[in-house]
XYZ file of C-alpha atoms in Angstrom:
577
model
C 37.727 32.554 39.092
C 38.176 28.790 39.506
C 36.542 26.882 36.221
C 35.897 23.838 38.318
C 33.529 23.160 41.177
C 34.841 24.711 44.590
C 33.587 21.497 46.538
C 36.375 19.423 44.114
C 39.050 21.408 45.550
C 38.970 19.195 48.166
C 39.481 16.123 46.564
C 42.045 17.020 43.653
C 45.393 18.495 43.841
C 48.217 18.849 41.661
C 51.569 17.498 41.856
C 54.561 18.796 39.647
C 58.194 17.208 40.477
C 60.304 19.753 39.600
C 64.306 19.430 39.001
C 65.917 22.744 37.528
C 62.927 23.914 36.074
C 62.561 26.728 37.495
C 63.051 28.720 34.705
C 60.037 27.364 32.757
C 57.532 26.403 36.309
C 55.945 29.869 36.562
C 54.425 29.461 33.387
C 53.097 26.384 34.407
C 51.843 27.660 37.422
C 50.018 30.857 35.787
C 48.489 28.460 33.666
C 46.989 26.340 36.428
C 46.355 28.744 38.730
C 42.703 29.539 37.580
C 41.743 25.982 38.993
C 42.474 27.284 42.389
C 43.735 23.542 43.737
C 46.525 22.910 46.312
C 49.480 22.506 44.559
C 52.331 20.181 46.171
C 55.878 21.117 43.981
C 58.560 18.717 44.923
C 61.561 19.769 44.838
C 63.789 17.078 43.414
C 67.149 18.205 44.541
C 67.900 20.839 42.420
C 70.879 22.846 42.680
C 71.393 25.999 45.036
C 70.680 27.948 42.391
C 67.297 26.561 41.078
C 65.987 26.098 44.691
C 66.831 29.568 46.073
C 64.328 30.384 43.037
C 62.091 27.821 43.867
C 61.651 29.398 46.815
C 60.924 32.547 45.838
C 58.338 31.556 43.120
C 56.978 29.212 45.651
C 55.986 32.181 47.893
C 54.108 33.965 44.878
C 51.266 31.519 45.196
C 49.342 30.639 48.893
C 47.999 27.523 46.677
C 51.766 26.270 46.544
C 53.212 24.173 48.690
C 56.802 23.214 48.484
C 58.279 19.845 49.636
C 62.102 19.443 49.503
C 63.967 16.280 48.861
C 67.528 16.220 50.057
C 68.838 14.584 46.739
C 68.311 14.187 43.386
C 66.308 10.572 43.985
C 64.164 11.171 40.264
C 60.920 12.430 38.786
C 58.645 9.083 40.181
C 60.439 9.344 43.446
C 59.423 12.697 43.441
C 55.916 12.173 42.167
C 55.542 8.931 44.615
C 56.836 11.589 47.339
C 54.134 14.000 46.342
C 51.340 11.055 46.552
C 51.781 10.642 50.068
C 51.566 14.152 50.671
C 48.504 14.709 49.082
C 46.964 11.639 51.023
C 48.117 12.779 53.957
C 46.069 15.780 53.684
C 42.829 14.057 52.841
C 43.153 14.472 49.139
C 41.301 11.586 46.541
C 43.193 12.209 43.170
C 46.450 13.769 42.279
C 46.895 15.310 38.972
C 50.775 14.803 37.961
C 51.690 17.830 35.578
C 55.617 18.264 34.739
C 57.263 21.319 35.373
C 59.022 21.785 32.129
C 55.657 23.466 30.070
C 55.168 21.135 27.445
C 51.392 19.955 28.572
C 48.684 21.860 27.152
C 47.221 22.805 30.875
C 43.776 23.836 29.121
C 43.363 19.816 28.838
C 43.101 19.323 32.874
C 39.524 20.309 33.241
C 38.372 17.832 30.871
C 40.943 14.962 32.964
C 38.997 16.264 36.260
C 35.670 15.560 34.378
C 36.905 11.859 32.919
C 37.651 11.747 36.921
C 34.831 12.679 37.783
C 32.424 10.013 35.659
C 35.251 7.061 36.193
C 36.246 7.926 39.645
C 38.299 4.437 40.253
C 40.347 4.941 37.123
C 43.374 6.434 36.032
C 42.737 9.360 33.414
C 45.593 10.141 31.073
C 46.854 12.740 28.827
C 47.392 11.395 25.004
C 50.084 13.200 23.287
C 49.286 15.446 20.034
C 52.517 16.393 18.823
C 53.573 19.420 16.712
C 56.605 19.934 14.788
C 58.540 20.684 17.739
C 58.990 16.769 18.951
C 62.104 15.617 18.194
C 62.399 12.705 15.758
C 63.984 9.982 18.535
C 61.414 10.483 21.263
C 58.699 9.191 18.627
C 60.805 6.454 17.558
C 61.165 5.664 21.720
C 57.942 6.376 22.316
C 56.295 3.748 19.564
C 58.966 1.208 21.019
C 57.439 1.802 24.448
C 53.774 0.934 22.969
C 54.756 -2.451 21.792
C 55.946 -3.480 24.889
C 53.209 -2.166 27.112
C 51.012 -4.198 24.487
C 52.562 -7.758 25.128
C 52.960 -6.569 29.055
C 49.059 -6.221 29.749
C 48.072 -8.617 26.471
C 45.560 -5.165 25.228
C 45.884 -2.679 22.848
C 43.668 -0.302 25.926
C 47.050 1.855 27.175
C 46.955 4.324 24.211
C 49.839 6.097 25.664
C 51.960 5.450 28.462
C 54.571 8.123 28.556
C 52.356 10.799 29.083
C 53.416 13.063 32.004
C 49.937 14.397 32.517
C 47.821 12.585 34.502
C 45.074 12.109 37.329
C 45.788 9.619 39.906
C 43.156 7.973 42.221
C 45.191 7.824 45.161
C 43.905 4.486 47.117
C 44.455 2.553 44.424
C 47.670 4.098 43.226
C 49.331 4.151 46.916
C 47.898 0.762 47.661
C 50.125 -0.185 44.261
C 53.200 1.547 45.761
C 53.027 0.106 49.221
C 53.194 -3.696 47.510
C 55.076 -3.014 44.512
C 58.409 -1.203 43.712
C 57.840 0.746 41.245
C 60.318 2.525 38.886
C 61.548 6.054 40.913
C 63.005 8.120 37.664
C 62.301 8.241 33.905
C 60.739 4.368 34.062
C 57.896 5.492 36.737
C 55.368 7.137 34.226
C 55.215 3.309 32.160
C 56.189 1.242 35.349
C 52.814 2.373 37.279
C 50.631 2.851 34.387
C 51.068 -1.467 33.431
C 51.471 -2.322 37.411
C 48.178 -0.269 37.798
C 47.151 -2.369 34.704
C 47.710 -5.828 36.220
C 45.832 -4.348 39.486
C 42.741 -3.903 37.870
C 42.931 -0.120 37.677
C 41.620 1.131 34.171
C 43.128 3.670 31.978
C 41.383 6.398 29.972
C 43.278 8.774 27.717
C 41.875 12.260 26.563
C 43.845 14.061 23.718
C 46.472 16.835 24.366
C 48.821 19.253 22.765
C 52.351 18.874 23.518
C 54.938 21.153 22.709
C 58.411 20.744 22.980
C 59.564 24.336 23.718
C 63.125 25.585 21.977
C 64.672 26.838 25.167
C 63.615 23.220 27.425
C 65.863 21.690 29.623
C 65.835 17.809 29.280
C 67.064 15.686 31.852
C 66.789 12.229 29.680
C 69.689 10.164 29.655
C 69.980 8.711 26.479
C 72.094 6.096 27.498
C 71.240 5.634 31.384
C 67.649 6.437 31.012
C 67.184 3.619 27.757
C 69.287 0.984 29.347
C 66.471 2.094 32.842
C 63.821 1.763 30.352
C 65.002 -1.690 29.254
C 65.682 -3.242 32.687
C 62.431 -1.707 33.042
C 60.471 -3.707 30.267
C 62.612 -7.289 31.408
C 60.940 -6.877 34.685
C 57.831 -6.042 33.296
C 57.701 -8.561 30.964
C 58.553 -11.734 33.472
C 56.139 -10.338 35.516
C 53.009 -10.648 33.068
C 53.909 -14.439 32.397
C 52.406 -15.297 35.563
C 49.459 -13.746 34.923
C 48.615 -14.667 31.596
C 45.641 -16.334 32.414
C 44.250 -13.807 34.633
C 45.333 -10.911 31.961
C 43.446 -13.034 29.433
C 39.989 -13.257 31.784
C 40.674 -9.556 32.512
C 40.866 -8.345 28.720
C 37.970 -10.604 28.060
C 35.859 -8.734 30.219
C 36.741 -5.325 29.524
C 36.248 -6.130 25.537
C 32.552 -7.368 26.278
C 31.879 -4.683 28.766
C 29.214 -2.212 27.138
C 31.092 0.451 25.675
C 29.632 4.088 24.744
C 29.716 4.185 21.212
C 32.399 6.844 20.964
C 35.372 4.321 22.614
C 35.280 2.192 19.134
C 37.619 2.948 17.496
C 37.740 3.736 13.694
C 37.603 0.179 11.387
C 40.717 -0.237 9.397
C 40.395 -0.189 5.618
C 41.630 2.957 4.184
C 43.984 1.551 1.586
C 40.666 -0.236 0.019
C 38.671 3.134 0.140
C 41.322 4.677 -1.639
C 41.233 1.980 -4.288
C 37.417 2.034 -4.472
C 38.016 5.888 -5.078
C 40.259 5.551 -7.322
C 38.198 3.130 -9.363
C 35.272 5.173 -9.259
C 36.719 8.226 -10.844
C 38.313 6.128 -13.533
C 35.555 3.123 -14.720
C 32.255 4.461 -12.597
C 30.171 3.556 -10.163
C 29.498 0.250 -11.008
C 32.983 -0.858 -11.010
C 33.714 0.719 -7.954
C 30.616 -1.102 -6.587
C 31.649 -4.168 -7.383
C 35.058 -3.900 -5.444
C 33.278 -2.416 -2.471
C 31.408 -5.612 -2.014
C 35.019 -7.436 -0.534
C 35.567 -5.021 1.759
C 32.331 -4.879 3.178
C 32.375 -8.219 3.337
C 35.952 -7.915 5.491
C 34.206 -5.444 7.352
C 31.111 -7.611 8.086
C 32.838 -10.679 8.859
C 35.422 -9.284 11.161
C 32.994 -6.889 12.882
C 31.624 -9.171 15.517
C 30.370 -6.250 17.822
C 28.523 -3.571 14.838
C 27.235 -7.154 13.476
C 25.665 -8.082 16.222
C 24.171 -4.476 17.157
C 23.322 -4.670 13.284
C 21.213 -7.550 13.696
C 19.764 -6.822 17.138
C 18.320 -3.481 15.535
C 16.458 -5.263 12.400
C 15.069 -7.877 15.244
C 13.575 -4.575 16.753
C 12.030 -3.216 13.734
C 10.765 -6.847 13.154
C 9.062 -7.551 16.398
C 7.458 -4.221 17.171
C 6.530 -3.778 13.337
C 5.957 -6.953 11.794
C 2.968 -6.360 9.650
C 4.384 -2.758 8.630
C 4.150 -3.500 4.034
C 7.625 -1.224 3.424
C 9.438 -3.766 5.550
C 10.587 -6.885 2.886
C 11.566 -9.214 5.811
C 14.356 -11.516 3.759
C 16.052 -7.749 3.303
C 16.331 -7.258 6.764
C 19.792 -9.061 7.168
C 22.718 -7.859 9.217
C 24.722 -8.092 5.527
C 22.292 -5.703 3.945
C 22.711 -3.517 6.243
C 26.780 -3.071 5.619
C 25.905 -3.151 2.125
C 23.761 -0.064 2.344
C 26.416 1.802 4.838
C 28.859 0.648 1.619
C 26.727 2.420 -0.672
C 26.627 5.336 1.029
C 30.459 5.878 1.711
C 29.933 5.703 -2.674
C 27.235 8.518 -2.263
C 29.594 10.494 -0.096
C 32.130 10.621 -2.384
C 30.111 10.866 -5.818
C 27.881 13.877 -3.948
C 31.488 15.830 -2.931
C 32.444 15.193 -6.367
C 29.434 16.808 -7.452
C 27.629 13.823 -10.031
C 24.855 13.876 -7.938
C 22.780 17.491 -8.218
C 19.596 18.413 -6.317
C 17.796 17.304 -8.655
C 18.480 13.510 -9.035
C 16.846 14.031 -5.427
C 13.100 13.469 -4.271
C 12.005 15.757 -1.981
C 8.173 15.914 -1.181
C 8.636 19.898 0.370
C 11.354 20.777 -2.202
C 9.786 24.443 -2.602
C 10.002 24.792 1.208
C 13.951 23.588 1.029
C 14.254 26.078 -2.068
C 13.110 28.745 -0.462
C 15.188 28.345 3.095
C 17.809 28.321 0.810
C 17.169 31.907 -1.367
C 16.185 33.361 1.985
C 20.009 33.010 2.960
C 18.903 32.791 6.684
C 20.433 30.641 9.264
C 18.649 27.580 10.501
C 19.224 24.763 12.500
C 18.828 21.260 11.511
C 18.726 18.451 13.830
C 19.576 15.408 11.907
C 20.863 11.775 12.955
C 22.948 8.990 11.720
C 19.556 7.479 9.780
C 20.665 8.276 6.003
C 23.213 10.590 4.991
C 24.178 13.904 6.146
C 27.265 14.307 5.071
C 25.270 14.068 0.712
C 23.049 17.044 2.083
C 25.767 18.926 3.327
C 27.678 18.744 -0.203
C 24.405 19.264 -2.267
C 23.777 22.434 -0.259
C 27.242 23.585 -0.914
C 27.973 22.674 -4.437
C 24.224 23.122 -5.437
C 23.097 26.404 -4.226
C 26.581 27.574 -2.259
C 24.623 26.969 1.082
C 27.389 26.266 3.895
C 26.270 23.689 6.541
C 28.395 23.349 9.626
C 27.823 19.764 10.960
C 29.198 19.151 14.993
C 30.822 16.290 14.974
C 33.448 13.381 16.770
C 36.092 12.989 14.016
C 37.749 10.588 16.102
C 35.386 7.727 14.423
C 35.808 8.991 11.105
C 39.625 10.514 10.448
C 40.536 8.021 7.477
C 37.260 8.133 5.452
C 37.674 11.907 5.863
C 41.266 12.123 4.647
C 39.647 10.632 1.522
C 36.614 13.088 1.620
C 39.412 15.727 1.709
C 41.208 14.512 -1.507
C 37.708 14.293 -3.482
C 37.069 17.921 -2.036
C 38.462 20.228 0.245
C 36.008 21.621 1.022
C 34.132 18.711 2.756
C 35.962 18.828 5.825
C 36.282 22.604 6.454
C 32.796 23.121 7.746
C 33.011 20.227 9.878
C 32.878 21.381 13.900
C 34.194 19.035 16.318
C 33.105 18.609 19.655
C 33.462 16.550 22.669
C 30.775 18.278 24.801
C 28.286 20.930 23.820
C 29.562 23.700 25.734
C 28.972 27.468 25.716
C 32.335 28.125 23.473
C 30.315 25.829 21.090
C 27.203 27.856 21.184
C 29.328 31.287 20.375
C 30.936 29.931 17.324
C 27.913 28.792 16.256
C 25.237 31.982 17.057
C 27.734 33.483 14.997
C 27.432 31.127 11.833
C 24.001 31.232 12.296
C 23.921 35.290 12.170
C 25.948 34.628 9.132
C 23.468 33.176 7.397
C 24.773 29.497 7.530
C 23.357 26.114 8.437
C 24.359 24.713 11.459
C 23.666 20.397 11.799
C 23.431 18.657 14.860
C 22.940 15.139 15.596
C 20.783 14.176 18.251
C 20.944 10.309 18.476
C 24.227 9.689 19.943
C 24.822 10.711 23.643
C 27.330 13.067 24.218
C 31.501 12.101 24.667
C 32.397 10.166 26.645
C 35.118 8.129 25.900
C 34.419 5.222 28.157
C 31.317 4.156 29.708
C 29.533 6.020 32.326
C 27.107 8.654 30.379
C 25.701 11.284 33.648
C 21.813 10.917 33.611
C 21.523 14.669 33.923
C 22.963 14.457 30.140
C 20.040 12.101 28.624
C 16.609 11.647 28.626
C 15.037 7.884 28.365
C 12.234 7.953 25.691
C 10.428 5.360 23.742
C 12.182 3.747 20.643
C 10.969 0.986 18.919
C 10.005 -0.588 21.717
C 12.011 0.219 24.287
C 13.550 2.582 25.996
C 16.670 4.568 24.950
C 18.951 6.712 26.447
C 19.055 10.451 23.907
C 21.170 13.597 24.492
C 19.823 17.214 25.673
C 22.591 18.755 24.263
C 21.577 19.308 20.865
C 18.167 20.834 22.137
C 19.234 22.629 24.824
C 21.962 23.950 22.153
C 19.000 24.672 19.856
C 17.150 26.426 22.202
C 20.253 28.572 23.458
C 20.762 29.703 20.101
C 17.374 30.848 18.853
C 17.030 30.162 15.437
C 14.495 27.982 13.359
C 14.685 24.550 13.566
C 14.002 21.712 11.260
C 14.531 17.987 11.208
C 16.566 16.392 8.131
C 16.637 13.135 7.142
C 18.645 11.785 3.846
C 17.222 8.192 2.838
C 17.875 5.916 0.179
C 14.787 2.935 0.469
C 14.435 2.301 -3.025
C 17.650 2.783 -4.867
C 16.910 6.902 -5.199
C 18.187 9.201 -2.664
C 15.397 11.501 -1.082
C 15.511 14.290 1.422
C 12.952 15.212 3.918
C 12.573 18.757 6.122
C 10.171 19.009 8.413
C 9.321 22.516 9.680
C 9.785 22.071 14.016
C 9.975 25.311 15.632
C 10.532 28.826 14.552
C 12.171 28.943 17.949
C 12.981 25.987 20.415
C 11.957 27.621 23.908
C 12.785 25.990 27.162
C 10.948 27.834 30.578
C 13.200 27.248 33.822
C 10.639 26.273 35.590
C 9.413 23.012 33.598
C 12.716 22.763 31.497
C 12.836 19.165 32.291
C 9.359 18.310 31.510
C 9.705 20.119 27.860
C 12.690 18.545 27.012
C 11.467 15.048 27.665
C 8.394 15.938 25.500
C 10.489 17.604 22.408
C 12.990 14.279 22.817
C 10.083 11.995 22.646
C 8.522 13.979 19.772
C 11.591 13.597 17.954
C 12.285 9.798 18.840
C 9.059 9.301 17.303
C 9.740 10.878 14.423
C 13.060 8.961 13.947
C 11.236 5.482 14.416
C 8.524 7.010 11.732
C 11.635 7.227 8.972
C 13.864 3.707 10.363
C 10.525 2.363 9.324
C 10.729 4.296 5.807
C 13.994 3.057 5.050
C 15.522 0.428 7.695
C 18.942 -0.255 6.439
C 19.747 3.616 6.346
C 20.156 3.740 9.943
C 24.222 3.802 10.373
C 24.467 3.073 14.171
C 26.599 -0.050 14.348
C 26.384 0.162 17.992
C 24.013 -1.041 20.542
C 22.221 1.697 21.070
C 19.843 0.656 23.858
C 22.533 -0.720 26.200
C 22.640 1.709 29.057
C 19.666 0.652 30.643
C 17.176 2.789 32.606
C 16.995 3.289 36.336
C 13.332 2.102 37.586
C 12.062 1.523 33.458
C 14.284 -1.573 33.525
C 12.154 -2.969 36.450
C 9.167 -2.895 34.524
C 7.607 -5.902 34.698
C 5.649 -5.042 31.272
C 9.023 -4.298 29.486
């Protein structure tokens, strides 16, 4: 049964250049065969041997079509030969897989579905290695990077190596018809930068790669570097000339609205450490007074979360000026980093356990106490106003409650490493997701039966990595004055799973941290015949109750991103907005 959309099968085929792999390619080809896409294997001159069994395995599968090339000519002659095939039979995208098993195949739905929301870009594979990778090729590899860096004057090619890919073919044959591009081990770099300089952009979605023990490798350690280094001469005299347009070019991708999941991690993990460090050995106060330079570094180098920062406060001022909680000369963009910095110090002294439940104010304690001794699953659907992560090691260390957050690590991997080293246990319960998806929902109905928690966050839109977010994924409701764009995951993943749910919020207005539940539904129910309708009223419901606690406690919202900036189809026209 094909996992994609039958209707796509006309658009996107694969392409595997194959030279004396035919040992390892049926594997490959039982792993892709579920997608049920044309398959073009080019045969790159292997020997008598390997193509009598190319053949054979070739006749195995009606979806496999093999194209011969009278020499060995090299793996991008091969792939460039398998381009024009594919366009010649009407395809739109090519997804380049090598024939040698090393790429995690599972990974080529979710390139399909980049492909799908960026349709005039080329979507990558971004290597995960295991132990298998020999030593040299990460040494290479890393080389590589700094070169592709100065070549396109960006840090945006994550990887350029990577031998699993989805091509858009007009663009990528339009390249090869003006350019000549690299035909053997310099093709995968060579058209990745040329494709660069065209104006073609690059996103990269995480994948295992395995090295396997019994591999064949056809890389040339001296012919293919010395290829590799002519390759990089050219590359590099060809980007002087267009300095100035790479320049404009990088300057408009870097202020190009971004989803919020594309910014990467802030650097800083050495002064964490140290604050850590400090913390366990002279207290808090110490440790809070060498957290004030690095949020400082952090708020004077972060142009982009300063400036979303700020353009939130000027929200909760104009729509809410009379409001008597807000202290207007607290509302600063400086404030607000300061409060994020206090909390990374509540993270760690909570999952070190010198905070208890009760230091906390809770106005429905009882009701959290008893959720608790009733040992029942629930759902809470929480956000990035206050802090989770304290609830989820009160609950543990407190009253041995286990709450499973979902969550993107990908923003969060160093703080976490030092999470880990405070307590292990902070980082085993963490889920992470890049879609809700149905494989979610089982692990989860069955943490629920358990008798865990399960937390999901419900004010970021769902992954995906670069910027187009579908509009069948969000629903536009009111938030502090205008419109914003939140996901139906979490509640359609609520009401899939059909346990109680509760919002949680974790806010610190006044110096003392204080926890709120609020009873929502003993059961989130969703008819198909006005599922639209009900989600757009339990979304609004819970916006509202979001801008009711940013107004409680406005520096404990922790989205340093601009959170309004997809804008609405038909809303944005409203003269009144």
């Amino acid at each position: 049964m094909s996992v994609i959309e039958p209707s796509l099968s006309k658009n996107y085929c694969f392409i595997i250049p194959c030279y004396n792999h035919s040992d390892a390619l049926p594997r490959v080809l039982q792993n892709i065969e579920h997608y049920q896409l044309t398959c073009f294997l080019i045969d790159d001159g292997s020997s008598y041997e390997h193509a009598q069994k190319l053949t054979e395995i070739a006749k195995q599968y009606a979806w496999v079509n093999l194209v011969r090339l009278t020499k060995n000519e090299g793996k991008g002659a091969a792939v460039m030969c398998g381009f024009s095939h594919a366009l010649d039979h009407g395809f739109a995208y090519a997804i380049q897989i090598d024939a040698d098993g090393q790429h995690d195949s599972q990974i080529v739905k979710q390139l399909i579905e980049q492909s799908q929301l960026n349709p005039n870009t080329l979507i990558s594979g971004c290597p995960i290695y295991d132990d298998s990778v020999p030593k040299h090729r990460l040494i290479a590899r890393y080389i590589t990077h700094f070169w592709v860096w100065i070549e396109t004057l960006s840090f945006n090619i994550k990887d350029s190596m990577c031998g699993l890919r989805v091509y858009p073919l007009k663009q990528t044959c339009h390249l090869i018809s003006q350019q000549q591009i690299g035909k053997k081990m310099d093709f995968d770099t060579d058209i990745m930068v040329r494709l660069y300089w065209q104006g073609t952009d690059s996103i990269f979605v995480p994948t295992h790669v395995t090295y396997p023990a019994d591999g064949v490798s056809h890389f040339n350690a001296f012919k293919d570097n010395l290829l590799i280094t002519w390759m990089h001469t050219r590359l590099f005299f060809g980007m002087l000339p267009r300095i100035p347009a790479l320049i404009k070019q990088n300057r408009r991708k870097k202020n190009k609205d971004s989803h919020w999941s594309q910014t990467d991690e802030r650097k800083g993990l050495m002064g964490i450490k140290l604050i850590l460090m400090l913390y366990r050995l002279l207290g808090r106060r110490v440790a809070q007074m060498f957290m004030f330079p690095v949020i400082s570094y952090f708020w004077l180098t972060g142009k982009k979360q300063r400036q979303a920062s700020k353009a939130y406060l000027e929200k909760i001022l104009k729509q809410y000026p009379n409001v008597p909680l807000i202290e207007k000369k607290k509302l600063t963009s400086f404030r607000h980093f300061q409060q994020f910095g206090e909390s990374l110090l509540d993270k760690l002294a909570s999952w070190q356990g010198d905070i208890k439940l009760d230091d906390i104010y809770s106005p429905n304690k009882s009701e959290y106490l008893r959720l608790i001794s009733e040992k029942k699953g629930i759902i809470l659907i929480c956000s990035h106003l206050g802090d989770i992560e304290m609830c989820r090691a009160l609950a543990e260390l407190s009253h041995n409650v286990t709450i499973n957050a979902l969550v993107h690590k990908g923003n969060a991997v160093r703080f976490n490493k030092v999470l880990k080293q405070v307590n292990q246990n902070s980082i085993i319960n963490l889920i992470e997701v890049a879609t809700l998806g149905a494989d979610t929902a089982i692990i989860l109905q069955q943490k629920l039966e358990a008798g865990e928690w399960v937390a999901i966050i419900a004010d970021r839109t769902s992954i995906n990595p670069y910027q187009r977010v579908p509009e069948n994924a969000i629903v536009w409701a009111n938030f502090l004055g205008k419109p914003a764009p939140f996901p139906k995951g979490p509640f359609i993943l609520s009401s899939a799973l059909k346990f109680p749910v509760y919002f949680c919020w974790g806010l610190k207005p006044n110096g003392r941290f204080q926890i709120y539940l609020e009873h929502f539904t003993d059961e989130l129910k969703l008819s198909r015949k006005n599922r639209q309708a009900e989600l757009e009223q339990t979304i609004e419901y819970y916006a509202n109750r979001l801008e009711y606690y940013c107004l409680q406690s406005p520096l404990d919202w922790f989205n340093f991103f601009d959170f309004w900036q997809f804008n609405p189809p038909e809303i944005t026209n409203n003269k009144n907005e």
